[in-house]
Structure formats: C-alpha cells, structure tokens
Amino acid sequence: MNTSTQSDGEPSSAQAHCAVSVRSLSKEFGAGSNAFLALDAVSVDIRKNEFFTLLGPSGCGKTTLLRLIAGFEQPTSGSILLDGADLSAKPPYQRPVNTVFQNYALFPHMTVSENISFGLEMLGRPKDEIKAVTADMLRLVRLDAMADRRITQISGGQQQRVALARALAPKPKVLLLDEPLSALDLQLRKDMQLELKRLQTDTGITFVFVTHDQDEALTMSDRIAVMDGGKILQIGSPRDIYDKPQHRFVAGFIGEINLLPVEAMGEHDYAIAGVGTLRCDDPSELRKGDPAMLAVRPERIVLSAPSAGTLPGVISNVVYHGTDTIFHFKLADGLEMRARSQNNTAQRRAFAKGDAIGWSVDASSVSVLADDPS
C-alpha cells in the first residue's frame, strides 16, 4: 500500500493543504549487527488544522516519527517538510512546532501562570504580549481561577492542561503530543480526550498525537495512521479504520474482530469451508479458488433461529457484559466466532449454550484483508 495516498480519496499531491509532509523517512539506531530499523521508508501527509493520530503498539515507530518531526532525532534518510519548507537542517528550537510529553515537564516552584509564560519569556516576547497571551491561554484551558497556584497544588488533569497551555502559547504551527494522557486515571482520561479535541478545534493548530490506546484514537482523531514494525499500514478516518481495515494487524488491533479463512468464489463472494458463502461489497481482484481472509466485527453479526437465509452455528458460550452480551458460537469447521448484542428489549435474544443458531452479516460490514507487509 502506498501510505502517502489518503484512504478517503483525496490526493496526497495537494500539499498546499498539508502542515507536515513526510517523504520516505527512515531511522536506524545502532550500527552493524546491532543496527535496528525503527522507521522504514514512511511517507505521510498531515493536513493543516487536523487532529492526526499515530496509533500502534510499543516499538512500532510512532514515537520515533514524532521525535523526528520535532528535531530530537535526525533521520537516516528521507525528508520532513513543514508548510513546504525542508526541516532537515533545523534544530528543534528553530522549528515552528512544540511538544507535550508524558511527564509534562512543568516547573514545580512556579505558579500556573508562570509556567505558561515561561516559553514566551525565553523567546523574548514583549511583556504586554506575554501577559495578554498568558491570560488567553488560562481562559482556553479553563484555569483562570488557578493562575497563582503552584504546580504542586493542582491535580494531574490540571497539570496536563497547564502543559498544553504552555505549548500552545507561542502559537506553533504544529503541536506534537507524546501519549500525554497515559498518567491519568480512566475517567480523567476520557474527560481530557474531549478537552484535547476542543482545544484543537478552538485553536485551529495541527495536532499530531501519539498513542497505543484505540479508544483515544477513535474518539479524538480526524484521521489515524496505524503503525507496526516501523511502517504505516493504513491511514483513514476513525470510521474507515474501524469499518474497513485493510490488513490483518489493523483489523486485530482496533477493537474486536472475527477473522474467517475463506476461498474466493467471484468478485464479491467467498466460501467458508463446510458452512456456506459470505458476500462482501468491495470488489476483489482475487481469482476463483484463491485463499483469502475476511474480517467481521462482532456487533455486525445478527443471530436468529436457523433458517434458509442464514449460515449455521452452535452457541458455545454466553458472556454478559452489562450493556451488551457476547455470544460465542462455533462453525462446522470448528472455527469460533463472536456476536455482540446490546441488552435492550428490542434486540435481546434468549440463546443458551448448545443452541443451534443462524447468523448473517450485511455485505457492507465484511472486509477482505491483505497480508501485512513483511
């Protein structure tokens, strides 16, 4: 897959609308037998005024890419353009970007207001401008009433907002965020997800956010780049990534998934051995008889009594999850599947372990997966 081509159909060549353009960027650490390729010829266009997320497991290359954009690391090969200008030779302090780290790096002996104004003072901005911008930032992050408190006197979530305000104060063209929510508890993380998206919308600054958390990525992002093994496997909107994964890794990393080994029967039809045929809306270039892998989300599967219009299965387990129930069922070839059903009166079905069932899924909810790049 050419990762510089956007999955939503817009051409990557429209670089006038890009804040950051990465071209064939690679980063190798070490040398000789100890060399490690952390980033492998990555290309991506990040648009102006968008919330763009780099998502993937530890070691996938997402933080390395962020650090290269910031200038904290130098690429082994490739280029990074910001507003069309090559950043390769510029040190971090000469790049119009700011970074918010996991540990926030605030000064505990300073007040909230002093922390926010510190960067502006280092840039030599006039005192009147520093005072006005600091007041604006306090209002933006809703900390007006805490301006004179020391960092040790405010909560973790409030500290995170101070770090954001300090990074936003110089009005960078791009704000880089390296898993800034990882130290917060679950409920506060959810609250701050909405807060981050609000800040990005209000300021119009391009946010590049690094996380391994799927929920964070799906909640906040305009687009997501899913990474693994130093490569970008897929770029798209949260709905694109979730509903139409293109690779096995993407399908398995984002939410729950059923993977079905099948055989191509035509442009849209696939045979499940000993079970029946599933249809996929997306046309395939596979030849008849070629093996393939289909992906189906559990919540897209409809269970019913066995009938001529459904595929057969047998319930093997029923797991209650409060808001919904997961029905595990087996196919004739022994493959185990999962269907998720909301626990409301309109959709609830009284299936028990050992029941024979019929199952179906709309062709628009079936994805054909490509092999992951080696």
CSV table of C-alpha atoms in Angstrom, one decimal:
chain,number,residue,atom,x,y,z
A,1,MET,CA,0.0,0.0,0.0
A,2,ASN,CA,1.3,3.5,-0.8
A,3,THR,CA,0.9,5.2,2.5
A,4,SER,CA,1.0,8.7,1.0
A,5,THR,CA,-2.3,8.1,-0.7
A,6,GLN,CA,-5.2,9.0,1.5
A,7,SER,CA,-7.9,6.4,2.1
A,8,ASP,CA,-10.7,8.9,1.9
A,9,GLY,CA,-10.0,9.6,-1.8
A,10,GLU,CA,-8.3,13.0,-1.6
A,11,PRO,CA,-4.9,13.1,-3.4
A,12,SER,CA,-1.8,13.5,-1.3
A,13,SER,CA,-0.3,15.8,-4.0
A,14,ALA,CA,-2.3,18.7,-2.7
A,15,GLN,CA,0.5,19.7,-0.4
A,16,ALA,CA,-0.7,23.3,-0.1
A,17,HIS,CA,-3.2,21.9,2.4
A,18,CYS,CA,-0.5,20.0,4.4
A,19,ALA,CA,1.1,21.1,7.6
A,20,VAL,CA,3.6,18.3,7.6
A,21,SER,CA,4.8,16.1,4.7
A,22,VAL,CA,7.0,13.1,5.4
A,23,ARG,CA,8.8,11.5,2.5
A,24,SER,CA,10.4,8.1,2.6
A,25,LEU,CA,11.6,8.7,6.1
A,26,SER,CA,13.8,6.0,7.8
A,27,LYS,CA,15.6,5.9,11.1
A,28,GLU,CA,18.1,3.3,12.1
A,29,PHE,CA,19.6,3.1,15.5
A,30,GLY,CA,23.0,1.4,16.2
A,31,ALA,CA,25.3,0.0,13.6
A,32,GLY,CA,26.5,-3.3,12.2
A,33,SER,CA,25.0,-6.3,13.8
A,34,ASN,CA,23.4,-4.1,16.5
A,35,ALA,CA,21.5,-1.9,13.9
A,36,PHE,CA,17.8,-1.6,14.4
A,37,LEU,CA,15.4,-0.1,11.8
A,38,ALA,CA,12.9,1.8,13.9
A,39,LEU,CA,11.2,3.6,10.9
A,40,ASP,CA,11.1,2.1,7.4
A,41,ALA,CA,10.6,4.5,4.5
A,42,VAL,CA,7.4,6.1,5.9
A,43,SER,CA,5.5,8.7,3.8
A,44,VAL,CA,2.5,10.6,5.0
A,45,ASP,CA,0.8,14.0,4.6
A,46,ILE,CA,-0.7,15.6,7.7
A,47,ARG,CA,-3.2,18.3,6.8
A,48,LYS,CA,-3.4,21.8,8.3
A,49,ASN,CA,-5.8,22.2,11.2
A,50,GLU,CA,-6.4,18.4,11.7
A,51,PHE,CA,-6.1,16.1,14.7
A,52,PHE,CA,-3.9,13.4,13.3
A,53,THR,CA,-3.1,10.3,15.4
A,54,LEU,CA,-0.2,7.9,15.2
A,55,LEU,CA,-1.6,4.6,16.6
A,56,GLY,CA,0.2,1.4,17.3
A,57,PRO,CA,1.8,-0.9,19.9
A,58,SER,CA,5.1,-0.2,21.8
A,59,GLY,CA,8.0,-0.3,19.4
A,60,CYS,CA,6.0,0.3,16.2
A,61,GLY,CA,7.9,3.5,15.4
A,62,LYS,CA,5.2,6.1,16.3
A,63,THR,CA,7.3,8.0,18.9
A,64,THR,CA,10.4,7.8,16.7
A,65,LEU,CA,8.4,9.6,13.9
A,66,LEU,CA,7.2,12.2,16.4
A,67,ARG,CA,10.7,12.8,17.6
A,68,LEU,CA,12.0,13.2,14.0
A,69,ILE,CA,9.3,15.8,13.3
A,70,ALA,CA,10.3,17.6,16.5
A,71,GLY,CA,14.0,17.5,15.6
A,72,PHE,CA,15.0,15.5,18.7
A,73,GLU,CA,16.4,12.8,16.3
A,74,GLN,CA,17.9,13.0,12.9
A,75,PRO,CA,16.7,10.8,10.0
A,76,THR,CA,18.9,8.1,8.4
A,77,SER,CA,17.2,9.0,5.1
A,78,GLY,CA,14.2,10.8,3.8
A,79,SER,CA,12.8,14.3,4.4
A,80,ILE,CA,10.3,16.3,6.5
A,81,LEU,CA,8.6,19.3,5.1
A,82,LEU,CA,6.6,21.9,7.1
A,83,ASP,CA,4.5,24.2,5.0
A,84,GLY,CA,6.6,23.0,2.1
A,85,ALA,CA,10.0,24.0,3.8
A,86,ASP,CA,12.5,21.3,4.5
A,87,LEU,CA,13.2,21.0,8.2
A,88,SER,CA,16.1,18.5,8.0
A,89,ALA,CA,18.8,21.0,8.8
A,90,LYS,CA,17.0,22.9,11.5
A,91,PRO,CA,17.5,22.2,15.3
A,92,PRO,CA,14.4,21.8,17.5
A,93,TYR,CA,14.3,25.4,18.7
A,94,GLN,CA,14.1,26.7,15.1
A,95,ARG,CA,11.2,24.5,14.1
A,96,PRO,CA,7.6,26.0,14.4
A,97,VAL,CA,6.5,23.0,16.5
A,98,ASN,CA,6.0,22.4,20.2
A,99,THR,CA,5.9,19.1,22.1
A,100,VAL,CA,3.8,17.9,25.1
A,101,PHE,CA,5.5,15.0,26.8
A,102,GLN,CA,4.1,12.2,29.0
A,103,ASN,CA,5.6,13.7,32.2
A,104,TYR,CA,4.5,17.3,31.3
A,105,ALA,CA,8.0,18.7,32.4
A,106,LEU,CA,6.4,21.6,34.4
A,107,PHE,CA,8.4,23.7,37.0
A,108,PRO,CA,7.1,22.9,40.5
A,109,HIS,CA,8.5,26.1,42.0
A,110,MET,CA,6.5,28.3,39.6
A,111,THR,CA,2.8,29.1,39.5
A,112,VAL,CA,0.4,28.0,36.8
A,113,SER,CA,0.7,31.4,35.2
A,114,GLU,CA,4.5,31.5,35.4
A,115,ASN,CA,4.7,28.1,33.8
A,116,ILE,CA,2.6,29.2,30.9
A,117,SER,CA,4.5,32.4,30.3
A,118,PHE,CA,8.0,30.8,30.6
A,119,GLY,CA,8.3,29.8,27.0
A,120,LEU,CA,7.2,33.3,25.8
A,121,GLU,CA,9.8,34.9,28.0
A,122,MET,CA,12.6,32.7,26.6
A,123,LEU,CA,11.5,33.8,23.1
A,124,GLY,CA,12.0,37.4,24.2
A,125,ARG,CA,8.4,38.5,23.6
A,126,PRO,CA,7.3,41.9,25.0
A,127,LYS,CA,5.9,41.9,28.5
A,128,ASP,CA,2.5,43.2,27.4
A,129,GLU,CA,2.2,40.4,24.8
A,130,ILE,CA,3.2,37.8,27.4
A,131,LYS,CA,0.6,39.0,29.9
A,132,ALA,CA,-2.2,39.0,27.3
A,133,VAL,CA,-1.3,35.6,25.7
A,134,THR,CA,-1.0,34.0,29.2
A,135,ALA,CA,-4.4,35.3,30.1
A,136,ASP,CA,-5.8,34.0,26.8
A,137,MET,CA,-4.3,30.5,27.5
A,138,LEU,CA,-5.6,30.4,31.0
A,139,ARG,CA,-9.1,31.0,29.6
A,140,LEU,CA,-8.6,28.5,26.8
A,141,VAL,CA,-7.7,25.7,29.3
A,142,ARG,CA,-10.2,26.9,31.9
A,143,LEU,CA,-7.7,27.6,34.6
A,144,ASP,CA,-8.3,31.3,35.2
A,145,ALA,CA,-9.1,30.8,38.9
A,146,MET,CA,-5.8,28.8,39.5
A,147,ALA,CA,-3.4,31.2,37.8
A,148,ASP,CA,-1.5,31.9,41.1
A,149,ARG,CA,-1.4,28.3,42.4
A,150,ARG,CA,1.9,26.3,42.3
A,151,ILE,CA,2.0,23.2,40.2
A,152,THR,CA,2.2,21.1,43.4
A,153,GLN,CA,-1.2,22.5,44.4
A,154,ILE,CA,-3.2,21.3,41.4
A,155,SER,CA,-4.4,17.9,40.2
A,156,GLY,CA,-2.9,15.7,37.4
A,157,GLY,CA,-5.5,16.7,35.0
A,158,GLN,CA,-5.0,20.4,35.7
A,159,GLN,CA,-1.2,19.9,35.3
A,160,GLN,CA,-1.9,18.4,31.9
A,161,ARG,CA,-3.8,21.5,30.9
A,162,VAL,CA,-1.0,23.7,32.0
A,163,ALA,CA,1.4,21.8,29.9
A,164,LEU,CA,-0.9,22.2,26.9
A,165,ALA,CA,-1.3,25.9,27.5
A,166,ARG,CA,2.4,26.4,27.8
A,167,ALA,CA,2.9,24.5,24.5
A,168,LEU,CA,0.1,26.4,22.7
A,169,ALA,CA,1.2,29.9,24.0
A,170,PRO,CA,3.8,30.6,21.2
A,171,LYS,CA,1.2,29.6,18.6
A,172,PRO,CA,3.1,26.8,17.0
A,173,LYS,CA,2.1,25.6,13.5
A,174,VAL,CA,2.1,22.0,14.8
A,175,LEU,CA,1.6,20.6,18.3
A,176,LEU,CA,3.2,17.2,18.9
A,177,LEU,CA,1.7,15.1,21.8
A,178,ASP,CA,3.6,12.1,23.1
A,179,GLU,CA,1.0,10.0,25.0
A,180,PRO,CA,0.1,12.9,27.3
A,181,LEU,CA,-2.9,11.2,28.9
A,182,SER,CA,-1.1,8.0,29.9
A,183,ALA,CA,-0.5,9.1,33.5
A,184,LEU,CA,-4.2,9.9,34.2
A,185,ASP,CA,-6.9,7.7,35.6
A,186,LEU,CA,-9.6,6.3,33.3
A,187,GLN,CA,-12.4,8.8,33.9
A,188,LEU,CA,-10.0,11.8,33.7
A,189,ARG,CA,-8.5,10.4,30.5
A,190,LYS,CA,-12.0,10.3,29.0
A,191,ASP,CA,-12.7,13.9,30.1
A,192,MET,CA,-9.3,15.1,28.7
A,193,GLN,CA,-9.9,13.3,25.3
A,194,LEU,CA,-12.9,15.7,24.8
A,195,GLU,CA,-10.9,18.6,26.1
A,196,LEU,CA,-8.0,18.0,23.7
A,197,LYS,CA,-10.3,17.8,20.8
A,198,ARG,CA,-12.0,21.1,21.9
A,199,LEU,CA,-8.6,22.8,22.2
A,200,GLN,CA,-7.5,21.6,18.7
A,201,THR,CA,-10.8,22.9,17.2
A,202,ASP,CA,-10.7,26.2,19.1
A,203,THR,CA,-7.0,27.0,18.2
A,204,GLY,CA,-7.0,25.6,14.6
A,205,ILE,CA,-3.5,24.2,15.2
A,206,THR,CA,-2.5,20.9,13.7
A,207,PHE,CA,-2.2,18.3,16.5
A,208,VAL,CA,-0.1,15.1,15.9
A,209,PHE,CA,-1.0,12.7,18.7
A,210,VAL,CA,0.9,9.5,19.6
A,211,THR,CA,-1.0,6.7,21.5
A,212,HIS,CA,-1.3,3.0,21.8
A,213,ASP,CA,-4.9,3.4,23.1
A,214,GLN,CA,-7.6,2.6,20.4
A,215,ASP,CA,-10.4,4.5,22.2
A,216,GLU,CA,-8.3,7.7,22.4
A,217,ALA,CA,-7.6,7.5,18.7
A,218,LEU,CA,-11.2,6.8,17.7
A,219,THR,CA,-12.6,9.5,20.0
A,220,MET,CA,-10.4,12.4,19.1
A,221,SER,CA,-8.9,11.9,15.6
A,222,ASP,CA,-9.8,13.4,12.2
A,223,ARG,CA,-7.6,10.7,10.8
A,224,ILE,CA,-5.5,7.9,12.1
A,225,ALA,CA,-2.3,6.2,10.9
A,226,VAL,CA,-2.0,2.7,12.2
A,227,MET,CA,1.7,1.6,12.6
A,228,ASP,CA,3.5,-1.6,13.1
A,229,GLY,CA,7.1,-2.7,12.5
A,230,GLY,CA,8.2,0.8,11.6
A,231,LYS,CA,5.6,1.1,8.8
A,232,ILE,CA,2.3,2.8,8.3
A,233,LEU,CA,-0.2,0.1,7.4
A,234,GLN,CA,-3.3,2.2,6.9
A,235,ILE,CA,-4.4,5.8,7.0
A,236,GLY,CA,-8.0,6.9,7.3
A,237,SER,CA,-10.8,8.4,9.4
A,238,PRO,CA,-11.7,6.5,12.5
A,239,ARG,CA,-14.7,5.1,10.7
A,240,ASP,CA,-12.5,4.0,7.8
A,241,ILE,CA,-10.1,2.3,10.1
A,242,TYR,CA,-12.7,0.6,12.2
A,243,ASP,CA,-15.2,-0.4,9.5
A,244,LYS,CA,-12.9,-1.2,6.6
A,245,PRO,CA,-9.5,-2.4,7.9
A,246,GLN,CA,-7.1,-3.3,5.1
A,247,HIS,CA,-4.6,-5.5,6.9
A,248,ARG,CA,-4.8,-8.3,9.5
A,249,PHE,CA,-2.9,-6.3,12.0
A,250,VAL,CA,-5.2,-3.3,11.7
A,251,ALA,CA,-8.3,-5.5,12.0
A,252,GLY,CA,-7.0,-7.2,15.1
A,253,PHE,CA,-5.5,-4.1,16.8
A,254,ILE,CA,-8.6,-1.9,16.6
A,255,GLY,CA,-11.5,-3.4,18.6
A,256,GLU,CA,-12.8,-7.0,18.5
A,257,ILE,CA,-12.8,-8.8,15.2
A,258,ASN,CA,-13.8,-12.2,13.7
A,259,LEU,CA,-11.3,-13.5,11.1
A,260,LEU,CA,-12.6,-16.1,8.7
A,261,PRO,CA,-10.3,-18.0,6.3
A,262,VAL,CA,-12.2,-18.3,3.0
A,263,GLU,CA,-11.9,-19.1,-0.7
A,264,ALA,CA,-12.7,-16.6,-3.4
A,265,MET,CA,-15.7,-17.6,-5.5
A,266,GLY,CA,-16.0,-14.5,-7.6
A,267,GLU,CA,-15.8,-10.7,-7.4
A,268,HIS,CA,-17.9,-10.4,-4.3
A,269,ASP,CA,-18.5,-14.0,-2.9
A,270,TYR,CA,-16.4,-16.1,-0.6
A,271,ALA,CA,-16.8,-19.7,0.6
A,272,ILE,CA,-16.4,-20.7,4.2
A,273,ALA,CA,-15.5,-24.4,4.1
A,274,GLY,CA,-18.4,-26.6,5.2
A,275,VAL,CA,-20.5,-23.6,6.2
A,276,GLY,CA,-21.7,-21.5,3.2
A,277,THR,CA,-20.9,-18.3,1.4
A,278,LEU,CA,-20.4,-14.7,2.6
A,279,ARG,CA,-20.7,-11.7,0.4
A,280,CYS,CA,-18.5,-8.5,0.5
A,281,ASP,CA,-19.5,-5.2,-1.1
A,282,ASP,CA,-15.9,-4.3,-2.0
A,283,PRO,CA,-14.8,-5.9,-5.4
A,284,SER,CA,-11.9,-8.3,-5.3
A,285,GLU,CA,-9.1,-8.9,-7.8
A,286,LEU,CA,-8.7,-12.4,-6.4
A,287,ARG,CA,-9.2,-15.3,-8.8
A,288,LYS,CA,-11.7,-18.1,-8.1
A,289,GLY,CA,-10.2,-20.5,-5.7
A,290,ASP,CA,-7.7,-18.1,-4.2
A,291,PRO,CA,-7.5,-18.2,-0.4
A,292,ALA,CA,-8.4,-15.0,1.5
A,293,MET,CA,-9.2,-13.7,5.0
A,294,LEU,CA,-12.4,-11.9,5.8
A,295,ALA,CA,-12.9,-9.6,8.8
A,296,VAL,CA,-16.3,-9.1,10.5
A,297,ARG,CA,-17.0,-7.0,13.7
A,298,PRO,CA,-19.0,-9.0,16.3
A,299,GLU,CA,-21.6,-6.2,16.6
A,300,ARG,CA,-22.4,-6.5,12.9
A,301,ILE,CA,-23.5,-10.1,13.2
A,302,VAL,CA,-27.2,-10.8,13.5
A,303,LEU,CA,-28.2,-14.0,15.3
A,304,SER,CA,-31.6,-15.7,14.7
A,305,ALA,CA,-33.2,-19.2,14.7
A,306,PRO,CA,-31.7,-21.3,11.9
A,307,SER,CA,-33.3,-20.6,8.5
A,308,ALA,CA,-32.6,-20.8,4.8
A,309,GLY,CA,-31.3,-17.3,4.7
A,310,THR,CA,-28.6,-17.7,7.4
A,311,LEU,CA,-25.4,-19.6,8.0
A,312,PRO,CA,-25.4,-22.3,10.6
A,313,GLY,CA,-23.6,-22.3,14.0
A,314,VAL,CA,-23.9,-23.6,17.6
A,315,ILE,CA,-23.7,-21.4,20.7
A,316,SER,CA,-20.6,-22.4,22.8
A,317,ASN,CA,-20.7,-19.7,25.5
A,318,VAL,CA,-22.7,-16.7,26.5
A,319,VAL,CA,-21.0,-13.8,28.4
A,320,TYR,CA,-23.0,-11.0,29.9
A,321,HIS,CA,-21.2,-7.5,29.9
A,322,GLY,CA,-23.9,-5.3,31.4
A,323,THR,CA,-24.6,-3.0,28.4
A,324,ASP,CA,-24.4,-6.0,26.0
A,325,THR,CA,-23.9,-9.7,25.7
A,326,ILE,CA,-21.3,-11.6,23.7
A,327,PHE,CA,-22.4,-14.9,22.1
A,328,HIS,CA,-19.6,-17.3,21.2
A,329,PHE,CA,-20.6,-19.8,18.6
A,330,LYS,CA,-18.8,-22.4,16.5
A,331,LEU,CA,-19.0,-23.2,12.9
A,332,ALA,CA,-19.0,-26.7,11.3
A,333,ASP,CA,-15.2,-26.5,10.8
A,334,GLY,CA,-14.6,-25.7,14.5
A,335,LEU,CA,-13.9,-22.0,14.0
A,336,GLU,CA,-15.1,-20.0,16.9
A,337,MET,CA,-17.0,-16.7,16.2
A,338,ARG,CA,-18.3,-13.9,18.4
A,339,ALA,CA,-21.5,-11.9,18.1
A,340,ARG,CA,-22.2,-8.8,20.3
A,341,SER,CA,-25.7,-7.8,21.0
A,342,GLN,CA,-26.9,-4.8,23.1
A,343,ASN,CA,-29.0,-5.7,26.1
A,344,ASN,CA,-32.2,-3.9,25.3
A,345,THR,CA,-35.7,-5.3,24.8
A,346,ALA,CA,-35.7,-4.6,21.1
A,347,GLN,CA,-32.6,-6.6,20.3
A,348,ARG,CA,-32.2,-9.1,23.1
A,349,ARG,CA,-32.2,-12.8,22.1
A,350,ALA,CA,-32.5,-15.7,24.5
A,351,PHE,CA,-29.8,-18.0,23.2
A,352,ALA,CA,-28.2,-20.5,25.5
A,353,LYS,CA,-25.1,-22.7,25.3
A,354,GLY,CA,-25.7,-25.6,22.9
A,355,ASP,CA,-28.4,-23.9,20.9
A,356,ALA,CA,-28.3,-24.2,17.1
A,357,ILE,CA,-28.5,-20.7,15.6
A,358,GLY,CA,-28.4,-19.0,12.2
A,359,TRP,CA,-26.2,-16.0,11.7
A,360,SER,CA,-25.9,-13.4,9.0
A,361,VAL,CA,-24.0,-10.2,8.2
A,362,ASP,CA,-24.6,-7.4,5.7
A,363,ALA,CA,-22.1,-7.4,2.8
A,364,SER,CA,-21.2,-3.8,3.6
A,365,SER,CA,-19.8,-4.9,7.0
A,366,VAL,CA,-17.4,-7.5,5.6
A,367,SER,CA,-13.8,-6.6,4.8
A,368,VAL,CA,-11.2,-8.6,2.7
A,369,LEU,CA,-7.8,-8.3,4.4
A,370,ALA,CA,-4.4,-8.0,2.7
A,371,ASP,CA,-1.4,-9.7,4.2
A,372,ASP,CA,0.7,-7.4,6.5
A,373,PRO,CA,3.9,-6.2,4.9
A,374,SER,CA,7.0,-8.1,6.0
